[in-house]
Amino acid sequence: AQSVTQLGSHVSVSEGALVLLRCNYSSSVPPYLFWYVQYPNQGLQLLLKYTTGATLVKGINGFEAEFKKSETSFHLTKPSAHMSDAAEYFCAVSAPGYGNNRLAFGKGNQVVVIP
Amino acid sequence: GAGVSQSPRYKVAKRGQDVALRCDPISGHVSLFWYQQALGQGPEFLTYFQNEAQLDKSGLPSDRFFAERPEGSVSTLKIQRTQQEDSAVYLCASSLVQGVHEQYFGPGTRLTVT
């Protein structure tokens, strides 16, 4: 079974500062990793995903994440926070190549951007 | 194009009532998933369909929960004899095929059991 750990439910960041959200995963098989964003009263939107190949993946809205197998991590970063980045962010893992199509989510990080 | 839609968006039920939540996936999407998101938590997997076949229902919390997708398109999640602990947002997602393809999420149905 796969699982994800996200620490620090609330993250405050100043506008223009670096956004760093940490995600560590557990998986007995090569994982697929995802970051989703959720705005109030909306569904989840995919920011970026890692399946195979290049370990640094770029997503929408200037976000990127790096898959580090040795650290079992997939941290999300954005160089400069914008007010519109205020939302909840979820890291998720699956293993579709091994018959596991479900997404296992972390508890999420609520990001607050301070002007 | 149209995304995943869910109805109703909000549902208030008295304890013991039955509820039915509907999901309209993106046209042509083979895979359909249901997730439950409790307040302050990440979504938790409930069940998965490939076309009309329910391939995984291991996440359904009790036999009061039942899901169907009879024609391989629209899906309904039914909860019988609702309990307060069933209060959550129920999310539906669809994907073109299983696996690597992105899961597209609907806005969810917020169920409140009083």
PDB file of C-alpha atoms in Angstrom:
ATOM      1  CA  ALA A   1       0.000   0.000   0.000  1.00  0.00           C
ATOM      2  CA  GLN A   2       1.097   3.571  -0.644  1.00  0.00           C
ATOM      3  CA  SER A   3       0.898   6.505   1.740  1.00  0.00           C
ATOM      4  CA  VAL A   4       1.926  10.145   1.913  1.00  0.00           C
ATOM      5  CA  THR A   5       3.000  12.365   4.794  1.00  0.00           C
ATOM      6  CA  GLN A   6       2.605  16.134   4.692  1.00  0.00           C
ATOM      7  CA  LEU A   7       3.742  17.969   7.788  1.00  0.00           C
ATOM      8  CA  GLY A   8       2.480  21.312   9.002  1.00  0.00           C
ATOM      9  CA  SER A   9      -1.178  21.701   8.161  1.00  0.00           C
ATOM     10  CA  HIS A  10      -0.969  25.500   7.864  1.00  0.00           C
ATOM     11  CA  VAL A  11       1.858  27.251   6.049  1.00  0.00           C
ATOM     12  CA  SER A  12       2.238  31.031   6.004  1.00  0.00           C
ATOM     13  CA  VAL A  13       4.395  32.678   3.384  1.00  0.00           C
ATOM     14  CA  SER A  14       5.007  36.301   2.530  1.00  0.00           C
ATOM     15  CA  GLU A  15       4.101  37.525  -0.917  1.00  0.00           C
ATOM     16  CA  GLY A  16       7.181  37.215  -3.121  1.00  0.00           C
ATOM     17  CA  ALA A  17       8.867  34.659  -0.857  1.00  0.00           C
ATOM     18  CA  LEU A  18       9.679  31.039  -1.613  1.00  0.00           C
ATOM     19  CA  VAL A  19       6.886  28.514  -1.251  1.00  0.00           C
ATOM     20  CA  LEU A  20       8.076  25.098  -0.002  1.00  0.00           C
ATOM     21  CA  LEU A  21       5.646  22.304   0.781  1.00  0.00           C
ATOM     22  CA  ARG A  22       7.108  18.994   1.902  1.00  0.00           C
ATOM     23  CA  CYS A  23       5.841  15.573   0.891  1.00  0.00           C
ATOM     24  CA  ASN A  24       7.298  12.209   1.837  1.00  0.00           C
ATOM     25  CA  TYR A  25       5.865   9.002   0.489  1.00  0.00           C
ATOM     26  CA  SER A  26       5.907   5.326   1.292  1.00  0.00           C
ATOM     27  CA  SER A  27       5.623   2.786  -1.486  1.00  0.00           C
ATOM     28  CA  SER A  28       6.891  -0.747  -1.989  1.00  0.00           C
ATOM     29  CA  VAL A  29       6.816  -0.295  -5.771  1.00  0.00           C
ATOM     30  CA  PRO A  30       7.856   2.594  -8.040  1.00  0.00           C
ATOM     31  CA  PRO A  31       5.339   5.337  -7.330  1.00  0.00           C
ATOM     32  CA  TYR A  32       3.528   7.887  -9.406  1.00  0.00           C
ATOM     33  CA  LEU A  33       3.417  11.174  -7.492  1.00  0.00           C
ATOM     34  CA  PHE A  34       1.076  14.128  -7.786  1.00  0.00           C
ATOM     35  CA  TRP A  35       0.423  17.557  -6.349  1.00  0.00           C
ATOM     36  CA  TYR A  36      -3.137  18.888  -6.414  1.00  0.00           C
ATOM     37  CA  VAL A  37      -4.482  22.309  -5.416  1.00  0.00           C
ATOM     38  CA  GLN A  38      -7.945  22.913  -4.017  1.00  0.00           C
ATOM     39  CA  TYR A  39      -9.604  26.315  -3.907  1.00  0.00           C
ATOM     40  CA  PRO A  40     -12.628  26.855  -1.642  1.00  0.00           C
ATOM     41  CA  ASN A  41     -15.753  25.043  -2.820  1.00  0.00           C
ATOM     42  CA  GLN A  42     -13.956  23.659  -5.847  1.00  0.00           C
ATOM     43  CA  GLY A  43     -12.642  20.283  -6.846  1.00  0.00           C
ATOM     44  CA  LEU A  44      -8.993  19.361  -6.926  1.00  0.00           C
ATOM     45  CA  GLN A  45      -6.870  20.600  -9.808  1.00  0.00           C
ATOM     46  CA  LEU A  46      -3.679  18.886 -10.871  1.00  0.00           C
ATOM     47  CA  LEU A  47      -0.577  21.055 -10.467  1.00  0.00           C
ATOM     48  CA  LEU A  48       1.996  18.530 -11.646  1.00  0.00           C
ATOM     49  CA  LYS A  49       2.839  14.851 -11.693  1.00  0.00           C
ATOM     50  CA  TYR A  50       5.821  12.516 -11.762  1.00  0.00           C
ATOM     51  CA  THR A  51       5.471   9.166 -13.496  1.00  0.00           C
ATOM     52  CA  THR A  52       8.826   8.159 -14.957  1.00  0.00           C
ATOM     53  CA  GLY A  53      11.810   9.901 -16.497  1.00  0.00           C
ATOM     54  CA  ALA A  54      13.003  13.349 -15.503  1.00  0.00           C
ATOM     55  CA  THR A  55      12.892  13.777 -11.755  1.00  0.00           C
ATOM     56  CA  LEU A  56      12.341  17.546 -11.834  1.00  0.00           C
ATOM     57  CA  VAL A  57       8.847  18.235 -13.040  1.00  0.00           C
ATOM     58  CA  LYS A  58       7.305  21.594 -13.817  1.00  0.00           C
ATOM     59  CA  GLY A  59       3.648  22.338 -13.436  1.00  0.00           C
ATOM     60  CA  ILE A  60       1.154  25.102 -13.798  1.00  0.00           C
ATOM     61  CA  ASN A  61       1.327  28.505 -12.120  1.00  0.00           C
ATOM     62  CA  GLY A  62       5.117  28.388 -11.733  1.00  0.00           C
ATOM     63  CA  PHE A  63       5.228  25.370  -9.412  1.00  0.00           C
ATOM     64  CA  GLU A  64       7.746  22.577  -9.667  1.00  0.00           C
ATOM     65  CA  ALA A  65       8.649  19.467  -7.700  1.00  0.00           C
ATOM     66  CA  GLU A  66      11.584  17.099  -7.568  1.00  0.00           C
ATOM     67  CA  PHE A  67      11.325  13.339  -7.100  1.00  0.00           C
ATOM     68  CA  LYS A  68      14.114  12.090  -4.830  1.00  0.00           C
ATOM     69  CA  LYS A  69      13.988   8.331  -4.500  1.00  0.00           C
ATOM     70  CA  SER A  70      16.778   8.194  -1.914  1.00  0.00           C
ATOM     71  CA  GLU A  71      14.833  10.542   0.342  1.00  0.00           C
ATOM     72  CA  THR A  72      11.365   9.217  -0.620  1.00  0.00           C
ATOM     73  CA  SER A  73      10.368  12.834  -1.145  1.00  0.00           C
ATOM     74  CA  PHE A  74       8.461  14.937  -3.653  1.00  0.00           C
ATOM     75  CA  HIS A  75       8.606  18.490  -2.300  1.00  0.00           C
ATOM     76  CA  LEU A  76       6.723  21.283  -4.058  1.00  0.00           C
ATOM     77  CA  THR A  77       8.306  24.692  -4.602  1.00  0.00           C
ATOM     78  CA  LYS A  78       7.557  28.035  -6.173  1.00  0.00           C
ATOM     79  CA  PRO A  79      10.207  30.765  -6.171  1.00  0.00           C
ATOM     80  CA  SER A  80       7.881  33.696  -5.523  1.00  0.00           C
ATOM     81  CA  ALA A  81       4.496  33.446  -3.826  1.00  0.00           C
ATOM     82  CA  HIS A  82       1.524  35.309  -5.230  1.00  0.00           C
ATOM     83  CA  MET A  83      -1.690  36.166  -3.423  1.00  0.00           C
ATOM     84  CA  SER A  84      -3.550  33.834  -5.774  1.00  0.00           C
ATOM     85  CA  ASP A  85      -1.516  30.891  -4.423  1.00  0.00           C
ATOM     86  CA  ALA A  86      -3.575  30.895  -1.226  1.00  0.00           C
ATOM     87  CA  ALA A  87      -5.289  27.504  -1.293  1.00  0.00           C
ATOM     88  CA  GLU A  88      -4.991  23.965   0.039  1.00  0.00           C
ATOM     89  CA  TYR A  89      -2.365  21.708  -1.473  1.00  0.00           C
ATOM     90  CA  PHE A  90      -2.392  17.930  -1.459  1.00  0.00           C
ATOM     91  CA  CYS A  91       0.343  15.468  -2.308  1.00  0.00           C
ATOM     92  CA  ALA A  92      -0.811  12.074  -3.582  1.00  0.00           C
ATOM     93  CA  VAL A  93       0.693   8.751  -4.633  1.00  0.00           C
ATOM     94  CA  SER A  94      -0.481   5.839  -6.749  1.00  0.00           C
ATOM     95  CA  ALA A  95       1.022   2.794  -8.423  1.00  0.00           C
ATOM     96  CA  PRO A  96      -0.983   2.163 -11.607  1.00  0.00           C
ATOM     97  CA  GLY A  97       1.680  -0.023 -13.097  1.00  0.00           C
ATOM     98  CA  TYR A  98       1.037  -2.450 -10.286  1.00  0.00           C
ATOM     99  CA  GLY A  99      -2.728  -2.446 -10.480  1.00  0.00           C
ATOM    100  CA  ASN A 100      -3.263   0.299  -7.938  1.00  0.00           C
ATOM    101  CA  ASN A 101      -5.075   3.155  -9.617  1.00  0.00           C
ATOM    102  CA  ARG A 102      -6.382   4.836  -6.513  1.00  0.00           C
ATOM    103  CA  LEU A 103      -4.786   8.036  -5.266  1.00  0.00           C
ATOM    104  CA  ALA A 104      -3.628   8.055  -1.647  1.00  0.00           C
ATOM    105  CA  PHE A 105      -3.569  11.645  -0.392  1.00  0.00           C
ATOM    106  CA  GLY A 106      -1.763  13.400   2.390  1.00  0.00           C
ATOM    107  CA  LYS A 107      -3.659  15.552   4.880  1.00  0.00           C
ATOM    108  CA  GLY A 108      -2.894  18.705   2.958  1.00  0.00           C
ATOM    109  CA  ASN A 109      -1.241  22.065   3.557  1.00  0.00           C
ATOM    110  CA  GLN A 110      -3.360  25.199   3.872  1.00  0.00           C
ATOM    111  CA  VAL A 111      -1.228  27.990   2.394  1.00  0.00           C
ATOM    112  CA  VAL A 112      -1.788  31.548   3.555  1.00  0.00           C
ATOM    113  CA  VAL A 113      -0.044  34.337   1.645  1.00  0.00           C
ATOM    114  CA  ILE A 114       0.748  37.438   3.682  1.00  0.00           C
ATOM    115  CA  PRO A 115       0.816  40.716   1.753  1.00  0.00           C
TER     116      PRO A 115
ATOM    117  CA  GLY B   1     -15.498  21.301 -22.704  1.00  0.00           C
ATOM    118  CA  ALA B   2     -17.576  20.230 -19.744  1.00  0.00           C
ATOM    119  CA  GLY B   3     -15.758  18.889 -16.733  1.00  0.00           C
ATOM    120  CA  VAL B   4     -16.914  16.431 -14.101  1.00  0.00           C
ATOM    121  CA  SER B   5     -20.194  17.519 -12.569  1.00  0.00           C
ATOM    122  CA  GLN B   6     -21.784  16.402  -9.330  1.00  0.00           C
ATOM    123  CA  SER B   7     -25.224  16.887  -7.895  1.00  0.00           C
ATOM    124  CA  PRO B   8     -26.461  17.994  -5.558  1.00  0.00           C
ATOM    125  CA  ARG B   9     -23.684  20.326  -4.467  1.00  0.00           C
ATOM    126  CA  TYR B  10     -25.057  20.387  -0.916  1.00  0.00           C
ATOM    127  CA  LYS B  11     -27.200  17.853   0.871  1.00  0.00           C
ATOM    128  CA  VAL B  12     -28.559  17.942   4.393  1.00  0.00           C
ATOM    129  CA  ALA B  13     -29.975  14.669   5.658  1.00  0.00           C
ATOM    130  CA  LYS B  14     -31.422  13.650   8.966  1.00  0.00           C
ATOM    131  CA  ARG B  15     -29.771  10.720  10.656  1.00  0.00           C
ATOM    132  CA  GLY B  16     -31.244   7.518   9.309  1.00  0.00           C
ATOM    133  CA  GLN B  17     -32.244   8.874   5.910  1.00  0.00           C
ATOM    134  CA  ASP B  18     -30.964   7.449   2.644  1.00  0.00           C
ATOM    135  CA  VAL B  19     -29.122   9.717   0.197  1.00  0.00           C
ATOM    136  CA  ALA B  20     -28.035   9.400  -3.433  1.00  0.00           C
ATOM    137  CA  LEU B  21     -25.175  11.416  -4.877  1.00  0.00           C
ATOM    138  CA  ARG B  22     -24.716  11.697  -8.610  1.00  0.00           C
ATOM    139  CA  CYS B  23     -21.574  12.028 -10.708  1.00  0.00           C
ATOM    140  CA  ASP B  24     -21.432  12.876 -14.404  1.00  0.00           C
ATOM    141  CA  PRO B  25     -17.909  12.156 -15.640  1.00  0.00           C
ATOM    142  CA  ILE B  26     -16.236  13.705 -18.640  1.00  0.00           C
ATOM    143  CA  SER B  27     -17.642  12.140 -21.788  1.00  0.00           C
ATOM    144  CA  GLY B  28     -15.583   9.178 -22.938  1.00  0.00           C
ATOM    145  CA  HIS B  29     -13.732   8.707 -19.679  1.00  0.00           C
ATOM    146  CA  VAL B  30     -13.445   5.040 -18.861  1.00  0.00           C
ATOM    147  CA  SER B  31     -12.348   5.236 -15.242  1.00  0.00           C
ATOM    148  CA  LEU B  32     -14.385   6.724 -12.424  1.00  0.00           C
ATOM    149  CA  PHE B  33     -13.423   7.120  -8.778  1.00  0.00           C
ATOM    150  CA  TRP B  34     -15.246   8.169  -5.605  1.00  0.00           C
ATOM    151  CA  TYR B  35     -13.407   9.737  -2.670  1.00  0.00           C
ATOM    152  CA  GLN B  36     -14.577  10.929   0.749  1.00  0.00           C
ATOM    153  CA  GLN B  37     -13.033  14.075   2.229  1.00  0.00           C
ATOM    154  CA  ALA B  38     -13.684  14.735   5.896  1.00  0.00           C
ATOM    155  CA  LEU B  39     -13.213  18.243   7.258  1.00  0.00           C
ATOM    156  CA  GLY B  40      -9.541  19.133   7.472  1.00  0.00           C
ATOM    157  CA  GLN B  41      -8.397  15.892   5.872  1.00  0.00           C
ATOM    158  CA  GLY B  42      -7.225  14.728   2.491  1.00  0.00           C
ATOM    159  CA  PRO B  43      -9.557  12.734   0.251  1.00  0.00           C
ATOM    160  CA  GLU B  44      -9.862   9.030   1.030  1.00  0.00           C
ATOM    161  CA  PHE B  45     -10.521   6.474  -1.693  1.00  0.00           C
ATOM    162  CA  LEU B  46     -13.913   4.778  -1.675  1.00  0.00           C
ATOM    163  CA  THR B  47     -14.382   2.881  -4.917  1.00  0.00           C
ATOM    164  CA  TYR B  48     -13.292   2.605  -8.567  1.00  0.00           C
ATOM    165  CA  PHE B  49     -15.071   1.706 -11.802  1.00  0.00           C
ATOM    166  CA  GLN B  50     -13.734   0.831 -15.194  1.00  0.00           C
ATOM    167  CA  ASN B  51     -16.688   1.308 -17.520  1.00  0.00           C
ATOM    168  CA  GLU B  52     -19.587  -0.374 -15.708  1.00  0.00           C
ATOM    169  CA  ALA B  53     -17.423  -2.783 -13.748  1.00  0.00           C
ATOM    170  CA  GLN B  54     -16.701  -1.950 -10.131  1.00  0.00           C
ATOM    171  CA  LEU B  55     -13.129  -3.165  -9.863  1.00  0.00           C
ATOM    172  CA  ASP B  56     -12.295  -1.978  -6.364  1.00  0.00           C
ATOM    173  CA  LYS B  57     -14.673  -1.196  -3.537  1.00  0.00           C
ATOM    174  CA  SER B  58     -12.259  -1.802  -0.713  1.00  0.00           C
ATOM    175  CA  GLY B  59     -12.520   1.792   0.533  1.00  0.00           C
ATOM    176  CA  LEU B  60     -16.255   1.753   1.223  1.00  0.00           C
ATOM    177  CA  PRO B  61     -16.500   2.191   5.013  1.00  0.00           C
ATOM    178  CA  SER B  62     -19.513  -0.017   5.593  1.00  0.00           C
ATOM    179  CA  ASP B  63     -22.225  -1.985   3.848  1.00  0.00           C
ATOM    180  CA  ARG B  64     -24.403   1.117   4.070  1.00  0.00           C
ATOM    181  CA  PHE B  65     -22.395   2.525   1.173  1.00  0.00           C
ATOM    182  CA  PHE B  66     -23.181   1.361  -2.337  1.00  0.00           C
ATOM    183  CA  ALA B  67     -22.032   2.665  -5.725  1.00  0.00           C
ATOM    184  CA  GLU B  68     -23.115   1.851  -9.238  1.00  0.00           C
ATOM    185  CA  ARG B  69     -22.374   2.849 -12.809  1.00  0.00           C
ATOM    186  CA  PRO B  70     -24.818   0.733 -14.807  1.00  0.00           C
ATOM    187  CA  GLU B  71     -24.129   2.088 -18.303  1.00  0.00           C
ATOM    188  CA  GLY B  72     -20.503   2.977 -17.855  1.00  0.00           C
ATOM    189  CA  SER B  73     -21.132   6.704 -17.688  1.00  0.00           C
ATOM    190  CA  VAL B  74     -23.101   8.354 -14.864  1.00  0.00           C
ATOM    191  CA  SER B  75     -22.414   6.984 -11.397  1.00  0.00           C
ATOM    192  CA  THR B  76     -24.427   7.134  -8.204  1.00  0.00           C
ATOM    193  CA  LEU B  77     -23.112   6.765  -4.669  1.00  0.00           C
ATOM    194  CA  LYS B  78     -25.846   5.737  -2.270  1.00  0.00           C
ATOM    195  CA  ILE B  79     -25.618   5.893   1.495  1.00  0.00           C
ATOM    196  CA  GLN B  80     -28.288   4.116   3.466  1.00  0.00           C
ATOM    197  CA  ARG B  81     -29.334   4.978   7.025  1.00  0.00           C
ATOM    198  CA  THR B  82     -26.968   7.950   7.194  1.00  0.00           C
ATOM    199  CA  GLN B  83     -24.966   8.540  10.361  1.00  0.00           C
ATOM    200  CA  GLN B  84     -23.303  11.716  11.606  1.00  0.00           C
ATOM    201  CA  GLU B  85     -19.881  10.309  10.794  1.00  0.00           C
ATOM    202  CA  ASP B  86     -20.921  10.205   7.121  1.00  0.00           C
ATOM    203  CA  SER B  87     -20.796  14.021   7.038  1.00  0.00           C
ATOM    204  CA  ALA B  88     -18.087  14.881   4.523  1.00  0.00           C
ATOM    205  CA  VAL B  89     -17.481  16.106   0.985  1.00  0.00           C
ATOM    206  CA  TYR B  90     -17.847  13.333  -1.555  1.00  0.00           C
ATOM    207  CA  LEU B  91     -15.624  13.812  -4.585  1.00  0.00           C
ATOM    208  CA  CYS B  92     -15.949  12.106  -7.926  1.00  0.00           C
ATOM    209  CA  ALA B  93     -13.086  11.902 -10.416  1.00  0.00           C
ATOM    210  CA  SER B  94     -12.793  10.479 -13.903  1.00  0.00           C
ATOM    211  CA  SER B  95      -9.890   9.668 -16.167  1.00  0.00           C
ATOM    212  CA  LEU B  96      -9.569   8.718 -19.801  1.00  0.00           C
ATOM    213  CA  VAL B  97      -8.114   5.332 -18.995  1.00  0.00           C
ATOM    214  CA  GLN B  98      -6.621   3.899 -15.858  1.00  0.00           C
ATOM    215  CA  GLY B  99      -3.184   4.666 -14.592  1.00  0.00           C
ATOM    216  CA  VAL B 100      -1.066   7.456 -15.904  1.00  0.00           C
ATOM    217  CA  HIS B 101      -3.901   9.576 -17.122  1.00  0.00           C
ATOM    218  CA  GLU B 102      -4.865  12.479 -14.925  1.00  0.00           C
ATOM    219  CA  GLN B 103      -7.889  12.151 -12.689  1.00  0.00           C
ATOM    220  CA  TYR B 104     -10.212  15.106 -13.188  1.00  0.00           C
ATOM    221  CA  PHE B 105     -12.203  15.994 -10.105  1.00  0.00           C
ATOM    222  CA  GLY B 106     -15.696  17.346  -9.764  1.00  0.00           C
ATOM    223  CA  PRO B 107     -16.599  20.085  -7.259  1.00  0.00           C
ATOM    224  CA  GLY B 108     -17.937  17.568  -4.756  1.00  0.00           C
ATOM    225  CA  THR B 109     -21.139  17.098  -2.810  1.00  0.00           C
ATOM    226  CA  ARG B 110     -21.065  18.353   0.769  1.00  0.00           C
ATOM    227  CA  LEU B 111     -23.184  16.027   2.885  1.00  0.00           C
ATOM    228  CA  THR B 112     -24.248  17.134   6.335  1.00  0.00           C
ATOM    229  CA  VAL B 113     -26.050  14.611   8.524  1.00  0.00           C
ATOM    230  CA  THR B 114     -27.964  16.175  11.418  1.00  0.00           C
TER     231      THR B 114
END
